[in-house]
Amino acid sequence: MPLLHRLAGALAGLSALAALSAPAQAQTYPARPITMIVPFAAGGPTDIVARIVADHMSKTLGQQIVIENVVGAGGTTGATRAMRAKPDGYTVIMGHMGTHAAAVALYPKLAYHPLNNFETVGLAAGTPVLIVAKKDFPAKDLKEFVAYVKANADKVNAAHAGVGSVSFTSCLLLNSVLGVKPTAIPFQGTGPALNALLGGQVDYMCDQIVNLVPQIKAGNIKAFGIGTPDRNPALPDVPTTKEAGLPEFEVSAWNAIFAPKGTPKEALDKLSDALSKALDDEGVRKRLADLGSDIPGPDRRGQAALNKLVESEIARWTPVIKASGITQ
Ligand code: MLT
C-alpha cells in the first residue's frame, strides 16, 4: 500500500481514537459522588434546603451528592473545611448570608473570604427571617414582645446557631434596634435551637422560615413578625415586622452553593446547571415554597449573580455588625 494511503489510514485511526476519548473526557465529571458540606447541624434550615436541592441535583448529575454536616463557629468551621478542600468539583458547601457575608465583619481574622477563596455555583433559596418565641412567652404580638424584652433584658435569653450564623446576625440587628443585650444561647444549628424553644428552655430567636413553618402552623411556637416587605404565602397570618410596628427589622437570608477556589469551570457549570434544573422542578419548587422559600428566578441564578449578591450582602451587613461592636 503506497505510503500516502498508509499515512491517511493512520490519521483516520488517530482522529477516530481522539473522537472516542473526547466524549469520555467530556463525561469525566462527575465520575464519583460529590460531598456537600452543610456547616450546621442536621435538621436546621441550611440542612433542609441543602437536602431538597441536592436530592434533585444528584439525579441530573448522575452521581450522589452526599451531605456532610460540619458544625461549629457559626458555620465558619464548615466553610473553612470547604475552602481547604481539593478544588476538583467533588466538594461544595451550602453556605449562606452568615457564612458568606456577615462572617467577614464578625471575624476579622476569618480564614477565608467568601469570594476570594470560593467559586460561586448559585443561589439556592431566599429565606425570610422571623422573630419567634416559645409558646408561653408573655406577649401576644410584636409590640408586647418588644415591651417585654426591653423591660426584662437581663432575664430573657435568645438562641442562635453561633457567631456568624443567620440567627445570630439577624437577632444582633433586632437586639440593637431594641437596645438590649439578652443572654445569648449558642447551638450547633437552629435545628437544635428550635428543639430548645419548643421545650421552653430558651425564650426567643430569629430564624429562617424554612425551619419554622410546621411548628408555627401547629401553634407550638409564637411568630411575632416576618422581616420581609410582604407577608409570606406559607404563613399568611404572620404579620410583617413593618405592619407590626418594627420596620427597622427587615431581614431576609439566603442559602447558596459555593466550591473551593480553583474548581474547574466544567464542574462549576455542571453544578450550576443541575441547581437551576432543581429549582425548575415542580416537586422541588413545591417543597421549598411550602416552607416559605423565595425561589430565585433565572435572572438571580448562576455564578455571576451570586457573586453580586455576596458583594452586596457583605456591604450591607458590615456596618450593622460594626455598629453593634460585636466582632470575634
Ligand atoms: C443559621 O445561620 O442560623 C443557620 O442557618 C442555622 C442552621 O441552618 O442550622
GROMACS .gro file of C-alpha atoms and ligand atoms in nm:
model
  337
    1MET     CA    1   0.000   0.000   0.000
    2PRO     CA    2   0.151   0.341  -0.100
    3LEU     CA    3   0.294   0.547   0.193
    4LEU     CA    4   0.033   0.821   0.145
    5HIS     CA    5  -0.254   0.574   0.186
    6ARG     CA    6  -0.090   0.423   0.497
    7LEU     CA    7  -0.050   0.772   0.648
    8ALA     CA    8  -0.411   0.863   0.569
    9GLY     CA    9  -0.528   0.541   0.734
   10ALA     CA   10  -0.319   0.611   1.046
   11LEU     CA   11  -0.450   0.966   1.068
   12ALA     CA   12  -0.808   0.844   1.031
   13GLY     CA   13  -0.744   0.592   1.310
   14LEU     CA   14  -0.595   0.860   1.536
   15SER     CA   15  -0.886   1.101   1.483
   16ALA     CA   16  -1.135   0.820   1.547
   17LEU     CA   17  -0.949   0.740   1.871
   18ALA     CA   18  -0.949   1.110   1.967
   19ALA     CA   19  -1.320   1.132   1.889
   20LEU     CA   20  -1.387   0.827   2.108
   21SER     CA   21  -1.190   0.965   2.402
   22ALA     CA   22  -1.327   1.323   2.370
   23PRO     CA   23  -1.685   1.235   2.475
   24ALA     CA   24  -1.547   1.012   2.752
   25GLN     CA   25  -1.326   1.304   2.864
   26ALA     CA   26  -1.624   1.538   2.849
   27GLN     CA   27  -1.824   1.294   3.062
   28THR     CA   28  -1.545   1.260   3.322
   29TYR     CA   29  -1.718   1.496   3.567
   30PRO     CA   30  -1.880   1.383   3.790
   31ALA     CA   31  -1.727   1.036   3.793
   32ARG     CA   32  -1.799   0.974   4.164
   33PRO     CA   33  -2.018   1.107   4.450
   34ILE     CA   34  -1.992   1.473   4.547
   35THR     CA   35  -1.973   1.594   4.909
   36MET     CA   36  -2.190   1.891   5.003
   37ILE     CA   37  -2.081   2.037   5.336
   38VAL     CA   38  -2.365   2.178   5.546
   39PRO     CA   39  -2.196   2.393   5.810
   40PHE     CA   40  -2.472   2.346   6.070
   41ALA     CA   41  -2.641   2.058   6.249
   42ALA     CA   42  -2.883   1.832   6.065
   43GLY     CA   43  -3.246   1.941   6.069
   44GLY     CA   44  -3.185   2.316   6.053
   45PRO     CA   45  -3.270   2.549   5.763
   46THR     CA   46  -2.938   2.514   5.586
   47ASP     CA   47  -2.961   2.136   5.607
   48ILE     CA   48  -3.324   2.138   5.491
   49VAL     CA   49  -3.253   2.348   5.180
   50ALA     CA   50  -2.936   2.152   5.103
   51ARG     CA   51  -3.110   1.813   5.111
   52ILE     CA   52  -3.401   1.932   4.898
   53VAL     CA   53  -3.186   2.069   4.616
   54ALA     CA   54  -2.907   1.808   4.644
   55ASP     CA   55  -3.158   1.528   4.601
   56HIS     CA   56  -3.266   1.658   4.261
   57MET     CA   57  -2.915   1.767   4.158
   58SER     CA   58  -2.795   1.410   4.212
   59LYS     CA   59  -3.043   1.291   3.950
   60THR     CA   60  -2.925   1.545   3.692
   61LEU     CA   61  -2.556   1.482   3.762
   62GLY     CA   62  -2.589   1.105   3.773
   63GLN     CA   63  -2.386   1.094   4.093
   64GLN     CA   64  -2.498   1.109   4.456
   65ILE     CA   65  -2.448   1.437   4.641
   66VAL     CA   66  -2.366   1.330   4.997
   67ILE     CA   67  -2.447   1.580   5.274
   68GLU     CA   68  -2.181   1.617   5.541
   69ASN     CA   69  -2.275   1.826   5.845
   70VAL     CA   70  -1.963   2.005   5.969
   71VAL     CA   71  -2.062   2.221   6.267
   72GLY     CA   72  -1.904   2.493   6.477
   73ALA     CA   73  -1.821   2.864   6.500
   74GLY     CA   74  -2.142   2.982   6.340
   75GLY     CA   75  -2.081   2.783   6.023
   76THR     CA   76  -1.728   2.913   5.968
   77THR     CA   77  -1.572   2.578   6.064
   78GLY     CA   78  -1.753   2.406   5.780
   79ALA     CA   79  -1.682   2.692   5.543
   80THR     CA   80  -1.311   2.677   5.624
   81ARG     CA   81  -1.317   2.300   5.566
   82ALA     CA   82  -1.479   2.357   5.225
   83MET     CA   83  -1.230   2.630   5.135
   84ARG     CA   84  -0.941   2.392   5.207
   85ALA     CA   85  -1.092   2.101   5.013
   86LYS     CA   86  -0.934   1.987   4.687
   87PRO     CA   87  -1.077   2.212   4.411
   88ASP     CA   88  -1.179   1.920   4.189
   89GLY     CA   89  -1.556   1.964   4.188
   90TYR     CA   90  -1.616   1.687   4.442
   91THR     CA   91  -1.656   1.916   4.745
   92VAL     CA   92  -1.907   2.200   4.762
   93ILE     CA   93  -2.075   2.383   5.050
   94MET     CA   94  -2.426   2.510   5.113
   95GLY     CA   95  -2.331   2.848   5.257
   96HIS     CA   96  -2.550   3.145   5.334
   97MET     CA   97  -2.584   3.508   5.435
   98GLY     CA   98  -2.397   3.434   5.758
   99THR     CA   99  -2.104   3.220   5.646
  100HIS     CA  100  -2.054   3.401   5.313
  101ALA     CA  101  -2.134   3.761   5.406
  102ALA     CA  102  -2.181   3.856   5.775
  103ALA     CA  103  -1.887   3.642   5.890
  104VAL     CA  104  -1.644   3.877   5.713
  105ALA     CA  105  -1.719   4.154   5.966
  106LEU     CA  106  -1.784   3.923   6.262
  107TYR     CA  107  -1.444   3.753   6.229
  108PRO     CA  108  -1.163   3.999   6.142
  109LYS     CA  109  -0.926   3.701   6.129
  110LEU     CA  110  -1.162   3.480   5.926
  111ALA     CA  111  -0.960   3.206   5.749
  112TYR     CA  112  -1.138   3.274   5.421
  113HIS     CA  113  -1.301   3.543   5.210
  114PRO     CA  114  -1.637   3.440   5.060
  115LEU     CA  115  -1.531   3.535   4.709
  116ASN     CA  116  -1.150   3.532   4.708
  117ASN     CA  117  -1.138   3.172   4.840
  118PHE     CA  118  -1.453   3.033   4.680
  119GLU     CA  119  -1.609   2.991   4.340
  120THR     CA  120  -1.980   3.065   4.326
  121VAL     CA  121  -2.215   2.797   4.193
  122GLY     CA  122  -2.554   2.957   4.251
  123LEU     CA  123  -2.826   3.083   4.481
  124ALA     CA  124  -3.049   2.804   4.608
  125ALA     CA  125  -3.319   2.979   4.811
  126GLY     CA  126  -3.411   3.310   4.969
  127THR     CA  127  -3.514   3.250   5.329
  128PRO     CA  128  -3.707   3.527   5.507
  129VAL     CA  129  -3.630   3.562   5.878
  130LEU     CA  130  -3.893   3.560   6.152
  131ILE     CA  131  -3.894   3.667   6.516
  132VAL     CA  132  -4.023   3.365   6.708
  133ALA     CA  133  -4.066   3.282   7.076
  134LYS     CA  134  -4.153   2.991   7.299
  135LYS     CA  135  -4.522   2.908   7.323
  136ASP     CA  136  -4.573   3.062   7.668
  137PHE     CA  137  -4.374   3.380   7.604
  138PRO     CA  138  -4.577   3.653   7.782
  139ALA     CA  139  -4.664   3.860   7.471
  140LYS     CA  140  -4.947   3.826   7.219
  141ASP     CA  141  -4.796   4.041   6.945
  142LEU     CA  142  -4.471   4.212   6.839
  143LYS     CA  143  -4.547   4.532   7.028
  144GLU     CA  144  -4.589   4.337   7.354
  145PHE     CA  145  -4.280   4.125   7.271
  146VAL     CA  146  -4.070   4.441   7.227
  147ALA     CA  147  -4.203   4.594   7.550
  148TYR     CA  148  -4.139   4.274   7.747
  149VAL     CA  149  -3.785   4.222   7.612
  150LYS     CA  150  -3.695   4.587   7.681
  151ALA     CA  151  -3.828   4.560   8.036
  152ASN     CA  152  -3.669   4.221   8.107
  153ALA     CA  153  -3.349   4.228   7.902
  154ASP     CA  154  -3.149   4.092   8.196
  155LYS     CA  155  -3.385   3.795   8.231
  156VAL     CA  156  -3.462   3.683   7.874
  157ASN     CA  157  -3.237   3.474   7.653
  158ALA     CA  158  -3.209   3.434   7.278
  159ALA     CA  159  -3.095   3.120   7.092
  160HIS     CA  160  -2.870   3.128   6.787
  161ALA     CA  161  -2.653   2.897   6.577
  162GLY     CA  162  -2.320   3.052   6.662
  163VAL     CA  163  -2.142   3.377   6.579
  164GLY     CA  164  -2.157   3.403   6.202
  165SER     CA  165  -2.492   3.234   6.165
  166VAL     CA  166  -2.803   3.394   6.021
  167SER     CA  167  -2.983   3.352   6.350
  168PHE     CA  168  -2.703   3.531   6.536
  169THR     CA  169  -2.667   3.808   6.280
  170SER     CA  170  -3.038   3.880   6.243
  171CYS     CA  171  -3.103   3.886   6.617
  172LEU     CA  172  -2.797   4.111   6.650
  173LEU     CA  173  -2.990   4.357   6.435
  174LEU     CA  174  -3.309   4.303   6.637
  175ASN     CA  175  -3.135   4.347   6.971
  176SER     CA  176  -2.956   4.661   6.855
  177VAL     CA  177  -3.287   4.806   6.732
  178LEU     CA  178  -3.439   4.731   7.074
  179GLY     CA  179  -3.127   4.849   7.256
  180VAL     CA  180  -3.095   4.526   7.454
  181LYS     CA  181  -2.825   4.264   7.510
  182PRO     CA  182  -3.004   3.948   7.628
  183THR     CA  183  -2.820   3.632   7.722
  184ALA     CA  184  -2.726   3.455   7.401
  185ILE     CA  185  -2.752   3.075   7.393
  186PRO     CA  186  -2.547   2.918   7.110
  187PHE     CA  187  -2.637   2.591   6.939
  188GLN     CA  188  -2.476   2.394   6.654
  189GLY     CA  189  -2.769   2.494   6.435
  190THR     CA  190  -3.122   2.625   6.460
  191GLY     CA  191  -3.249   2.270   6.434
  192PRO     CA  192  -3.136   2.201   6.791
  193ALA     CA  193  -3.215   2.562   6.888
  194LEU     CA  194  -3.576   2.511   6.778
  195ASN     CA  195  -3.598   2.199   6.995
  196ALA     CA  196  -3.491   2.411   7.294
  197LEU     CA  197  -3.751   2.676   7.200
  198LEU     CA  198  -4.019   2.407   7.177
  199GLY     CA  199  -3.914   2.283   7.519
  200GLY     CA  200  -3.925   2.633   7.665
  201GLN     CA  201  -3.554   2.625   7.753
  202VAL     CA  202  -3.491   2.943   7.552
  203ASP     CA  203  -3.715   3.247   7.512
  204TYR     CA  204  -3.683   3.367   7.151
  205MET     CA  205  -3.478   3.360   6.834
  206CYS     CA  206  -3.453   3.499   6.484
  207ASP     CA  207  -3.466   3.212   6.238
  208GLN     CA  208  -3.518   3.132   5.876
  209ILE     CA  209  -3.871   3.048   5.770
  210VAL     CA  210  -3.784   2.705   5.624
  211ASN     CA  211  -3.714   2.581   5.977
  212LEU     CA  212  -4.029   2.717   6.134
  213VAL     CA  213  -4.341   2.671   5.920
  214PRO     CA  214  -4.466   2.337   6.063
  215GLN     CA  215  -4.416   2.444   6.427
  216ILE     CA  216  -4.580   2.784   6.378
  217LYS     CA  217  -4.877   2.625   6.198
  218ALA     CA  218  -4.911   2.371   6.481
  219GLY     CA  219  -4.911   2.654   6.737
  220ASN     CA  220  -4.605   2.512   6.913
  221ILE     CA  221  -4.413   2.841   6.897
  222LYS     CA  222  -4.518   3.205   6.859
  223ALA     CA  223  -4.429   3.405   6.547
  224PHE     CA  224  -4.437   3.781   6.605
  225GLY     CA  225  -4.328   3.905   6.266
  226ILE     CA  226  -4.156   3.826   5.938
  227GLY     CA  227  -3.882   4.059   5.819
  228THR     CA  228  -3.998   4.095   5.458
  229PRO     CA  229  -4.194   4.377   5.292
  230ASP     CA  230  -4.489   4.143   5.232
  231ARG     CA  231  -4.645   3.851   5.417
  232ASN     CA  232  -4.536   3.502   5.317
  233PRO     CA  233  -4.788   3.270   5.146
  234ALA     CA  234  -4.671   2.982   5.366
  235LEU     CA  235  -4.760   3.181   5.681
  236PRO     CA  236  -5.031   3.428   5.574
  237ASP     CA  237  -5.135   3.506   5.934
  238VAL     CA  238  -4.789   3.621   6.044
  239PRO     CA  239  -4.765   4.000   6.008
  240THR     CA  240  -4.465   4.170   5.856
  241THR     CA  241  -4.245   4.347   6.111
  242LYS     CA  242  -4.342   4.672   5.937
  243GLU     CA  243  -4.715   4.610   5.991
  244ALA     CA  244  -4.644   4.506   6.349
  245GLY     CA  245  -4.459   4.830   6.427
  246LEU     CA  246  -4.090   4.735   6.387
  247PRO     CA  247  -3.998   4.843   6.031
  248GLU     CA  248  -3.627   4.862   6.122
  249PHE     CA  249  -3.617   4.483   6.136
  250GLU     CA  250  -3.618   4.387   5.768
  251VAL     CA  251  -3.412   4.071   5.723
  252SER     CA  252  -3.406   3.807   5.456
  253ALA     CA  253  -3.135   3.545   5.439
  254TRP     CA  254  -3.038   3.316   5.156
  255ASN     CA  255  -2.869   2.981   5.101
  256ALA     CA  256  -2.625   2.931   4.814
  257ILE     CA  257  -2.377   2.677   4.687
  258PHE     CA  258  -2.005   2.753   4.671
  259ALA     CA  259  -1.698   2.550   4.572
  260PRO     CA  260  -1.332   2.595   4.668
  261LYS     CA  261  -1.138   2.844   4.457
  262GLY     CA  262  -0.987   2.680   4.151
  263THR     CA  263  -1.268   2.431   4.094
  264PRO     CA  264  -1.271   2.366   3.717
  265LYS     CA  265  -1.521   2.568   3.513
  266GLU     CA  266  -1.665   2.249   3.363
  267ALA     CA  267  -1.758   2.129   3.711
  268LEU     CA  268  -1.896   2.468   3.818
  269ASP     CA  269  -2.109   2.491   3.504
  270LYS     CA  270  -2.248   2.139   3.553
  271LEU     CA  271  -2.324   2.205   3.921
  272SER     CA  272  -2.484   2.539   3.838
  273ASP     CA  273  -2.694   2.380   3.565
  274ALA     CA  274  -2.803   2.097   3.796
  275LEU     CA  275  -2.903   2.351   4.064
  276SER     CA  276  -3.105   2.550   3.813
  277LYS     CA  277  -3.280   2.236   3.693
  278ALA     CA  278  -3.364   2.153   4.055
  279LEU     CA  279  -3.517   2.500   4.100
  280ASP     CA  280  -3.728   2.444   3.788
  281ASP     CA  281  -3.857   2.106   3.909
  282GLU     CA  282  -4.219   2.121   4.026
  283GLY     CA  283  -4.159   1.888   4.320
  284VAL     CA  284  -3.860   2.086   4.446
  285ARG     CA  285  -4.043   2.415   4.397
  286LYS     CA  286  -4.342   2.291   4.596
  287ARG     CA  287  -4.126   2.167   4.884
  288LEU     CA  288  -3.932   2.493   4.901
  289ALA     CA  289  -4.243   2.710   4.860
  290ASP     CA  290  -4.439   2.519   5.125
  291LEU     CA  291  -4.155   2.605   5.364
  292GLY     CA  292  -4.174   2.973   5.270
  293SER     CA  293  -3.865   2.993   5.049
  294ASP     CA  294  -3.824   3.259   4.786
  295ILE     CA  295  -3.718   3.056   4.480
  296PRO     CA  296  -3.472   3.252   4.265
  297GLY     CA  297  -3.583   3.318   3.907
  298PRO     CA  298  -3.340   3.264   3.615
  299ASP     CA  299  -3.202   3.619   3.649
  300ARG     CA  300  -3.085   3.553   4.007
  301ARG     CA  301  -2.929   3.214   3.933
  302GLY     CA  302  -2.576   3.125   3.826
  303GLN     CA  303  -2.226   3.220   3.926
  304ALA     CA  304  -2.221   3.588   3.829
  305ALA     CA  305  -2.549   3.671   4.006
  306LEU     CA  306  -2.427   3.504   4.326
  307ASN     CA  307  -2.101   3.699   4.311
  308LYS     CA  308  -2.301   4.023   4.300
  309LEU     CA  309  -2.528   3.910   4.585
  310VAL     CA  310  -2.234   3.821   4.812
  311GLU     CA  311  -2.065   4.156   4.742
  312SER     CA  312  -2.385   4.348   4.823
  313GLU     CA  313  -2.457   4.143   5.136
  314ILE     CA  314  -2.105   4.192   5.276
  315ALA     CA  315  -2.154   4.565   5.217
  316ARG     CA  316  -2.496   4.550   5.384
  317TRP     CA  317  -2.405   4.361   5.699
  318THR     CA  318  -2.060   4.502   5.773
  319PRO     CA  319  -2.184   4.841   5.905
  320VAL     CA  320  -2.462   4.672   6.108
  321ILE     CA  321  -2.209   4.444   6.273
  322LYS     CA  322  -1.951   4.717   6.327
  323ALA     CA  323  -2.219   4.938   6.487
  324SER     CA  324  -2.302   4.654   6.728
  325GLY     CA  325  -1.938   4.637   6.838
  326ILE     CA  326  -1.950   4.258   6.826
  327THR     CA  327  -1.655   4.105   6.647
  328GLN     CA  328  -1.460   3.787   6.731
  329MLT     C1  329  -2.815   2.993   6.091
  329MLT     O1  330  -2.742   3.063   6.025
  329MLT     O2  331  -2.877   3.028   6.191
  329MLT     C2  332  -2.827   2.858   6.038
  329MLT     O3  333  -2.894   2.865   5.917
  329MLT     C3  334  -2.889   2.766   6.129
  329MLT     C4  335  -2.896   2.633   6.066
  329MLT     O4  336  -2.901   2.621   5.944
  329MLT     O5  337  -2.899   2.540   6.146
   0.00000   0.00000   0.00000
